[in-house]
Amino acid sequence: MSQRSLRTPVTIAVLGLLAEQPRHVYDMRAVMRERGHDQVLRLKNASMYDALPRLLNERLIEPVETTRAGNRPERTVYRITPAGLSRLTEWLRDMLSDPAHDHVAFTTALLFMFALSDTEVIDLVTERAARINTRITELDSAIAEFGEVPAIFLTDQSYGQALRRAERDWLLGFADDLRHHRLTWPKGPSHVH
């Protein structure tokens, strides 16, 4: 299976949650609801179960144990493998630093950025901001070359530039908040750090 087809919000969610600690799917769903991730990703209940065979087949996760409590169905606890952690961090680095990825990919990466260190995330989002700034400069030059074109015909360009400037400024502010510890990295059970 290609990395592109395997890299979806649901597989990143599973790997990201398992990077924190081994879990069963019910626990993953509960943590996502608790953190509000379900509002962002809009995952169906079955989608996490559908992702498991693909991740198992690629040896990115592995089962740890299967338990049953009373009349409840069996629950299999999974953990991320070293290959899974490597793939997750590779994907997160790419999605955090490259503005070519759409807002869904970037938002997904933000949800699970904790698989990386805070200093690495600072570097990655600063790199993304620099790339966006380069694009802003290039497009400002291109727009200036239109010369006498009435501004109304450049509305789509000015809107796009406004969005790019807003994203660049947010990224720089976010990096600054992390750098100066106004936002702190979570601590807790994890074999990631």
Coordinates of N, CA and C in Angstrom, one line a residue:
M1 N 0.8 -1.2 0.0 CA 0.0 0.0 0.0 C 0.9 1.2 0.0
S2 N 0.5 2.2 -0.8 CA 1.4 3.4 -0.9 C 1.2 4.3 0.4
Q3 N 2.3 5.0 0.7 CA 2.2 5.9 1.9 C 1.1 6.9 1.7
R4 N 0.9 7.4 0.5 CA -0.1 8.4 0.3 C -1.5 7.9 0.6
S5 N -1.8 6.7 0.1 CA -3.2 6.1 0.4 C -3.3 5.7 1.9
L6 N -2.2 5.4 2.5 CA -2.3 5.0 3.9 C -2.4 6.2 4.8
R7 N -1.9 7.3 4.4 CA -1.8 8.5 5.3 C -3.2 9.2 5.1
T8 N -4.1 8.9 6.1 CA -5.4 9.6 6.2 C -5.6 10.1 7.6
P9 N -6.5 11.0 7.8 CA -6.7 11.5 9.1 C -7.0 10.4 10.1
V10 N -7.7 9.3 9.7 CA -8.0 8.3 10.7 C -6.8 7.5 11.0
T11 N -5.9 7.2 10.1 CA -4.7 6.4 10.4 C -3.7 7.3 11.3
I12 N -3.7 8.5 11.0 CA -2.9 9.4 11.8 C -3.4 9.5 13.2
A13 N -4.7 9.6 13.3 CA -5.4 9.6 14.7 C -5.0 8.3 15.4
V14 N -5.2 7.2 14.8 CA -4.8 5.9 15.5 C -3.4 5.9 15.9
L15 N -2.5 6.2 15.0 CA -1.1 6.2 15.3 C -0.7 7.2 16.4
G16 N -1.3 8.4 16.3 CA -1.0 9.5 17.2 C -1.5 9.1 18.6
L17 N -2.6 8.5 18.8 CA -3.1 8.1 20.1 C -2.3 6.9 20.6
L18 N -1.9 6.0 19.8 CA -1.1 4.9 20.2 C 0.3 5.3 20.6
A19 N 0.8 6.4 20.0 CA 2.1 6.9 20.3 C 2.1 7.4 21.8
E20 N 1.0 7.8 22.3 CA 0.9 8.2 23.7 C 1.0 7.0 24.6
Q21 N 0.2 6.0 24.3 CA 0.1 4.8 25.1 C -0.7 3.7 24.4
P22 N -0.5 2.4 24.7 CA -1.4 1.4 24.1 C -2.8 1.6 24.5
R23 N -3.7 1.3 23.5 CA -5.2 1.6 23.8 C -6.0 0.6 22.9
H24 N -7.2 0.5 23.3 CA -8.2 -0.2 22.5 C -9.0 0.9 21.8
V25 N -9.8 0.5 20.8 CA -10.5 1.5 20.0 C -11.5 2.3 20.8
Y26 N -12.2 1.6 21.7 CA -13.2 2.4 22.5 C -12.4 3.5 23.3
D27 N -11.3 3.2 23.8 CA -10.5 4.2 24.5 C -10.1 5.3 23.6
M28 N -9.6 4.9 22.4 CA -9.2 6.0 21.4 C -10.4 6.9 21.1
R29 N -11.6 6.4 20.9 CA -12.7 7.2 20.6 C -13.1 8.1 21.8
A30 N -13.0 7.6 23.0 CA -13.3 8.3 24.2 C -12.3 9.5 24.4
V31 N -11.0 9.3 24.1 CA -10.0 10.3 24.2 C -10.3 11.4 23.2
M32 N -10.6 11.0 22.0 CA -10.9 11.9 20.9 C -12.1 12.8 21.3
R33 N -13.1 12.2 21.8 CA -14.3 13.0 22.2 C -13.9 13.9 23.4
E34 N -13.2 13.5 24.3 CA -12.7 14.3 25.5 C -11.9 15.5 25.0
R35 N -11.1 15.3 24.0 CA -10.2 16.4 23.5 C -10.9 17.2 22.4
G36 N -12.1 16.8 22.0 CA -12.8 17.6 20.9 C -12.3 17.2 19.5
H37 N -11.4 16.2 19.4 CA -10.9 15.8 18.1 C -12.0 15.3 17.2
D38 N -13.0 14.7 17.8 CA -14.1 14.1 17.0 C -14.9 15.2 16.2
Q39 N -14.9 16.5 16.8 CA -15.5 17.6 16.1 C -14.7 18.1 14.9
V40 N -13.4 17.9 15.0 CA -12.5 18.3 13.9 C -12.5 17.2 12.8
L41 N -12.3 16.0 13.2 CA -12.1 14.9 12.2 C -13.3 14.3 11.7
R42 N -14.4 14.4 12.5 CA -15.7 13.8 12.0 C -15.6 12.4 11.6
L43 N -14.9 11.6 12.4 CA -14.7 10.2 12.1 C -15.9 9.4 12.4
K44 N -16.3 8.4 11.6 CA -17.4 7.5 11.9 C -16.8 6.4 12.8
N45 N -17.7 5.8 13.6 CA -17.3 4.8 14.6 C -16.5 3.7 13.9
A46 N -17.0 3.3 12.7 CA -16.4 2.1 12.0 C -15.0 2.5 11.4
S47 N -14.8 3.8 11.1 CA -13.5 4.1 10.4 C -12.3 3.7 11.2
M48 N -12.3 3.8 12.5 CA -11.1 3.4 13.2 C -10.9 1.9 13.1
Y49 N -12.0 1.2 13.2 CA -11.9 -0.3 13.0 C -11.5 -0.7 11.6
D50 N -11.9 0.1 10.7 CA -11.5 -0.1 9.3 C -10.0 0.1 9.1
A51 N -9.4 1.0 9.8 CA -8.0 1.4 9.6 C -7.1 0.3 10.3
L52 N -7.6 -0.4 11.3 CA -6.7 -1.3 12.0 C -6.1 -2.4 11.1
P53 N -6.8 -3.0 10.2 CA -6.2 -4.1 9.3 C -5.1 -3.5 8.5
R54 N -5.3 -2.3 7.9 CA -4.3 -1.7 7.1 C -3.0 -1.4 7.9
L55 N -3.2 -0.9 9.1 CA -2.0 -0.5 9.9 C -1.3 -1.8 10.4
L56 N -2.1 -2.8 10.7 CA -1.6 -4.1 11.1 C -0.8 -4.7 10.0
N57 N -1.4 -4.7 8.8 CA -0.7 -5.3 7.6 C 0.6 -4.6 7.3
E58 N 0.7 -3.3 7.5 CA 1.9 -2.6 7.3 C 2.9 -2.6 8.5
R59 N 2.5 -3.4 9.5 CA 3.2 -3.5 10.8 C 3.6 -2.2 11.5
L60 N 2.6 -1.3 11.4 CA 2.7 0.0 12.1 C 2.1 -0.1 13.5
I61 N 1.2 -1.0 13.7 CA 0.7 -1.3 15.1 C 0.7 -2.8 15.3
E62 N 0.6 -3.2 16.5 CA 0.5 -4.6 16.9 C -0.4 -4.8 18.1
P63 N -1.1 -5.9 18.1 CA -2.0 -6.2 19.3 C -1.1 -6.5 20.5
V64 N -1.6 -6.0 21.7 CA -0.9 -6.3 22.9 C -1.6 -7.4 23.7
E65 N -2.9 -7.2 23.8 CA -3.7 -8.1 24.6 C -5.2 -8.0 24.2
T66 N -6.0 -9.0 24.4 CA -7.4 -9.0 24.2 C -8.1 -9.4 25.5
T67 N -9.0 -8.6 25.9 CA -9.7 -8.8 27.2 C -11.2 -8.8 26.9
R68 N -11.9 -9.3 27.9 CA -13.4 -9.3 27.9 C -13.8 -9.1 29.3
A69 N -14.7 -8.1 29.5 CA -15.3 -7.9 30.8 C -16.8 -8.2 30.8
G70 N -17.2 -9.2 31.5 CA -18.6 -9.6 31.6 C -19.2 -9.9 30.2
N71 N -20.3 -9.3 29.9 CA -21.0 -9.6 28.6 C -20.5 -8.7 27.5
R72 N -19.6 -7.8 27.8 CA -19.1 -6.9 26.8 C -18.3 -7.6 25.7
P73 N -18.2 -7.0 24.5 CA -17.4 -7.6 23.5 C -15.9 -7.6 23.8
E74 N -15.2 -8.5 23.2 CA -13.7 -8.4 23.4 C -13.1 -7.1 23.0
R75 N -12.1 -6.7 23.7 CA -11.4 -5.5 23.3 C -9.9 -5.8 23.2
T76 N -9.4 -5.5 22.0 CA -8.0 -5.7 21.7 C -7.3 -4.4 21.9
V77 N -6.2 -4.4 22.8 CA -5.4 -3.3 23.0 C -4.3 -3.4 22.0
Y78 N -4.0 -2.2 21.3 CA -2.9 -2.1 20.3 C -1.9 -1.2 20.8
R79 N -0.7 -1.3 20.3 CA 0.4 -0.4 20.5 C 1.1 -0.1 19.2
I80 N 1.7 1.1 19.1 CA 2.4 1.5 17.9 C 3.8 0.8 17.9
T81 N 4.2 0.4 16.7 CA 5.5 -0.3 16.6 C 6.6 0.8 16.3
P82 N 7.8 0.5 16.4 CA 8.9 1.5 16.0 C 8.7 2.0 14.6
A83 N 8.3 1.1 13.7 CA 8.0 1.5 12.3 C 6.8 2.4 12.2
G84 N 5.8 2.2 13.0 CA 4.7 3.0 13.1 C 5.0 4.4 13.6
L85 N 5.8 4.5 14.7 CA 6.2 5.8 15.2 C 7.1 6.5 14.2
S86 N 7.9 5.8 13.5 CA 8.8 6.5 12.5 C 7.9 7.0 11.4
R87 N 6.9 6.3 10.9 CA 6.0 6.7 9.8 C 5.2 7.9 10.3
L88 N 4.6 7.8 11.5 CA 3.8 8.9 12.1 C 4.6 10.2 12.1
T89 N 5.8 10.1 12.7 CA 6.6 11.4 12.8 C 7.1 11.9 11.5
E90 N 7.3 11.0 10.5 CA 7.6 11.5 9.1 C 6.4 12.2 8.6
W91 N 5.3 11.7 8.7 CA 4.1 12.3 8.2 C 3.8 13.7 8.9
L92 N 3.9 13.7 10.2 CA 3.7 14.9 10.9 C 4.7 16.0 10.5
R93 N 5.9 15.6 10.4 CA 6.9 16.6 9.9 C 6.5 17.2 8.6
D94 N 6.2 16.4 7.7 CA 5.8 16.9 6.3 C 4.5 17.7 6.4
M95 N 3.5 17.3 7.1 CA 2.3 18.1 7.1 C 2.4 19.4 7.9
L96 N 3.2 19.4 8.9 CA 3.4 20.7 9.7 C 4.2 21.7 8.9
S97 N 5.2 21.2 8.1 CA 6.1 22.2 7.5 C 5.7 22.6 6.1
D98 N 5.0 21.8 5.4 CA 4.7 22.1 4.0 C 3.3 22.6 3.8
P99 N 3.2 23.9 3.4 CA 1.9 24.5 3.2 C 1.1 24.0 1.9
A100 N 1.8 23.1 1.2 CA 1.0 22.4 0.1 C -0.1 21.6 0.6
H101 N 0.0 21.1 1.8 CA -1.1 20.3 2.4 C -2.3 21.2 2.8
D102 N -3.5 20.7 2.5 CA -4.7 21.5 2.8 C -4.9 21.6 4.3
H103 N -5.9 22.4 4.7 CA -6.1 22.7 6.1 C -6.5 21.4 6.9
V104 N -7.1 20.5 6.3 CA -7.5 19.2 7.0 C -6.3 18.5 7.4
A105 N -5.3 18.3 6.5 CA -4.1 17.6 6.8 C -3.3 18.4 7.9
F106 N -3.2 19.7 7.8 CA -2.5 20.5 8.7 C -3.2 20.4 10.1
T107 N -4.5 20.6 10.2 CA -5.2 20.5 11.4 C -5.0 19.1 12.1
T108 N -5.1 18.0 11.3 CA -4.8 16.7 11.8 C -3.4 16.6 12.4
A109 N -2.4 17.2 11.7 CA -1.1 17.2 12.2 C -1.0 17.9 13.5
L110 N -1.7 19.0 13.7 CA -1.7 19.8 14.9 C -2.3 19.0 16.1
L111 N -3.3 18.2 15.8 CA -4.0 17.4 16.8 C -3.0 16.3 17.4
F112 N -2.1 15.9 16.6 CA -1.2 14.8 17.0 C 0.3 15.2 17.0
M113 N 0.5 16.5 17.0 CA 1.9 17.0 17.0 C 2.7 16.5 18.2
F114 N 2.1 16.1 19.2 CA 2.7 15.7 20.5 C 3.6 14.5 20.3
A115 N 3.5 13.8 19.2 CA 4.5 12.7 18.9 C 5.9 13.2 18.6
L116 N 6.0 14.6 18.4 CA 7.2 15.2 18.2 C 7.5 16.1 19.4
S117 N 8.8 16.6 19.5 CA 9.1 17.5 20.6 C 8.6 18.9 20.3
D118 N 8.4 19.6 21.4 CA 7.9 21.0 21.2 C 8.9 21.8 20.4
T119 N 10.2 21.6 20.6 CA 11.2 22.4 19.8 C 11.2 22.0 18.3
E120 N 10.9 20.7 18.0 CA 10.8 20.4 16.6 C 9.6 21.0 16.0
V121 N 8.5 21.0 16.7 CA 7.2 21.6 16.2 C 7.5 23.1 16.0
I122 N 8.2 23.8 16.8 CA 8.5 25.2 16.6 C 9.2 25.4 15.3
D123 N 10.2 24.5 15.1 CA 11.0 24.6 13.8 C 10.1 24.3 12.6
L124 N 9.3 23.4 12.7 CA 8.5 23.0 11.6 C 7.4 24.0 11.2
V125 N 6.7 24.6 12.2 CA 5.8 25.6 11.9 C 6.4 26.9 11.5
T126 N 7.6 27.2 12.0 CA 8.4 28.3 11.5 C 8.8 28.2 10.1
E127 N 9.2 26.9 9.7 CA 9.5 26.6 8.3 C 8.3 26.8 7.4
R128 N 7.1 26.4 7.9 CA 5.9 26.5 7.1 C 5.6 28.0 6.9
A129 N 5.8 28.8 8.0 CA 5.5 30.3 7.9 C 6.5 30.9 6.9
A130 N 7.7 30.5 6.9 CA 8.7 31.0 5.9 C 8.3 30.7 4.5
R131 N 7.8 29.4 4.3 CA 7.4 29.0 2.9 C 6.2 29.8 2.5
I132 N 5.3 30.1 3.4 CA 4.1 30.9 3.1 C 4.5 32.3 2.8
N133 N 5.4 32.8 3.5 CA 5.9 34.2 3.3 C 6.6 34.3 1.9
T134 N 7.3 33.3 1.5 CA 7.9 33.3 0.2 C 6.8 33.3 -0.9
R135 N 5.8 32.6 -0.7 CA 4.7 32.5 -1.6 C 3.9 33.9 -1.7
I136 N 3.8 34.5 -0.5 CA 3.1 35.8 -0.4 C 4.0 36.8 -1.3
T137 N 5.3 36.8 -1.1 CA 6.2 37.7 -1.8 C 6.1 37.5 -3.3
E138 N 6.1 36.2 -3.7 CA 6.0 35.9 -5.1 C 4.7 36.4 -5.7
L139 N 3.6 36.2 -5.0 CA 2.3 36.6 -5.5 C 2.1 38.1 -5.5
D140 N 2.7 38.7 -4.5 CA 2.6 40.2 -4.5 C 3.3 40.8 -5.7
S141 N 4.4 40.2 -6.1 CA 5.2 40.6 -7.3 C 4.3 40.4 -8.5
A142 N 3.7 39.2 -8.6 CA 2.9 38.8 -9.8 C 1.7 39.8 -9.9
I143 N 1.1 40.1 -8.8 CA -0.1 40.9 -8.8 C 0.3 42.3 -9.3
A144 N 1.5 42.8 -8.8 CA 2.0 44.1 -9.2 C 2.2 44.2 -10.7
E145 N 2.5 43.1 -11.3 CA 2.8 43.1 -12.7 C 1.5 43.3 -13.6
F146 N 0.3 43.0 -12.9 CA -0.9 43.2 -13.7 C -1.2 44.7 -14.0
G147 N -0.5 45.5 -13.3 CA -0.5 47.0 -13.6 C -1.9 47.6 -13.5
E148 N -2.5 47.9 -14.7 CA -3.7 48.6 -14.8 C -5.0 47.8 -14.6
V149 N -4.9 46.6 -14.3 CA -6.1 45.7 -14.1 C -6.8 46.3 -12.9
P150 N -8.1 46.5 -13.1 CA -8.9 47.0 -11.9 C -8.9 46.0 -10.8
A151 N -8.8 46.6 -9.6 CA -8.7 45.7 -8.4 C -9.8 44.7 -8.2
I152 N -11.0 45.0 -8.7 CA -12.1 44.1 -8.6 C -11.8 42.8 -9.2
F153 N -11.0 42.8 -10.3 CA -10.7 41.6 -11.0 C -9.6 40.8 -10.3
L154 N -9.0 41.3 -9.3 CA -8.0 40.6 -8.5 C -8.5 40.2 -7.1
T155 N -9.8 40.3 -6.9 CA -10.4 40.0 -5.6 C -10.0 38.6 -5.1
D156 N -10.0 37.6 -6.0 CA -9.6 36.2 -5.6 C -8.1 36.2 -5.1
Q157 N -7.3 37.0 -5.8 CA -5.9 37.0 -5.4 C -5.7 37.7 -4.0
S158 N -6.5 38.8 -3.8 CA -6.3 39.5 -2.5 C -6.9 38.7 -1.4
Y159 N -8.0 37.9 -1.7 CA -8.5 37.1 -0.7 C -7.5 36.0 -0.3
G160 N -6.9 35.3 -1.3 CA -5.9 34.3 -1.0 C -4.7 34.8 -0.3
Q161 N -4.3 36.0 -0.6 CA -3.2 36.7 0.1 C -3.5 37.0 1.6
A162 N -4.7 37.4 1.8 CA -5.2 37.7 3.2 C -5.2 36.4 4.0
L163 N -5.6 35.3 3.4 CA -5.6 34.0 4.1 C -4.1 33.5 4.4
R164 N -3.3 33.7 3.4 CA -1.9 33.3 3.6 C -1.2 34.2 4.7
R165 N -1.5 35.5 4.7 CA -0.9 36.3 5.7 C -1.4 36.0 7.1
A166 N -2.7 35.7 7.2 CA -3.3 35.3 8.5 C -2.7 34.0 9.0
E167 N -2.5 33.0 8.1 CA -1.9 31.7 8.5 C -0.4 31.9 8.9
R168 N 0.3 32.7 8.1 CA 1.7 33.0 8.5 C 1.8 33.6 9.9
D169 N 1.0 34.6 10.1 CA 1.0 35.3 11.4 C 0.6 34.4 12.6
W170 N -0.4 33.6 12.3 CA -0.8 32.6 13.4 C 0.3 31.7 13.7
L171 N 1.0 31.1 12.6 CA 2.1 30.2 12.8 C 3.2 30.8 13.6
L172 N 3.6 32.0 13.3 CA 4.7 32.7 14.0 C 4.3 33.0 15.5
G173 N 3.0 33.3 15.7 CA 2.6 33.6 17.1 C 2.5 32.3 17.9
F174 N 2.1 31.2 17.2 CA 2.1 29.9 17.9 C 3.5 29.4 18.2
A175 N 4.4 29.5 17.3 CA 5.8 29.2 17.6 C 6.3 30.0 18.7
D176 N 6.0 31.3 18.7 CA 6.5 32.2 19.8 C 5.9 31.8 21.2
D177 N 4.6 31.4 21.2 CA 4.0 31.0 22.4 C 4.6 29.7 22.9
L178 N 5.0 28.8 22.0 CA 5.7 27.6 22.5 C 7.1 27.9 23.0
R179 N 7.8 28.7 22.2 CA 9.2 29.1 22.6 C 9.3 29.7 23.9
H180 N 8.3 30.6 24.3 CA 8.3 31.3 25.5 C 7.4 30.7 26.6
H181 N 7.0 29.4 26.4 CA 6.3 28.6 27.3 C 4.9 29.2 27.8
R182 N 4.3 30.0 26.9 CA 3.0 30.4 27.1 C 2.0 29.3 26.8
L183 N 2.4 28.4 26.0 CA 1.7 27.1 25.8 C 2.7 26.0 26.2
T184 N 2.3 25.1 26.9 CA 3.2 24.0 27.4 C 2.8 22.7 26.8
W185 N 3.8 21.9 26.6 CA 3.7 20.5 26.1 C 3.1 19.6 27.1
P186 N 2.2 18.7 26.8 CA 1.6 17.8 27.8 C 2.7 16.8 28.3
K187 N 2.5 16.5 29.5 CA 3.4 15.4 30.1 C 2.4 14.3 30.4
G188 N 2.9 13.1 30.4 CA 2.1 12.0 30.8 C 2.7 10.7 30.2
P189 N 1.9 9.6 30.2 CA 2.4 8.3 29.7 C 2.6 8.4 28.2
S190 N 3.8 8.1 27.9 CA 4.2 8.1 26.4 C 5.5 7.4 26.3
H191 N 5.7 6.7 25.2 CA 7.1 6.2 24.9 C 7.6 7.0 23.7
V192 N 7.0 8.1 23.4 CA 7.4 8.9 22.3 C 8.7 9.7 22.6
H193 N 8.7 10.3 23.8 CA 9.8 11.2 24.1 C 10.8 10.5 25.0

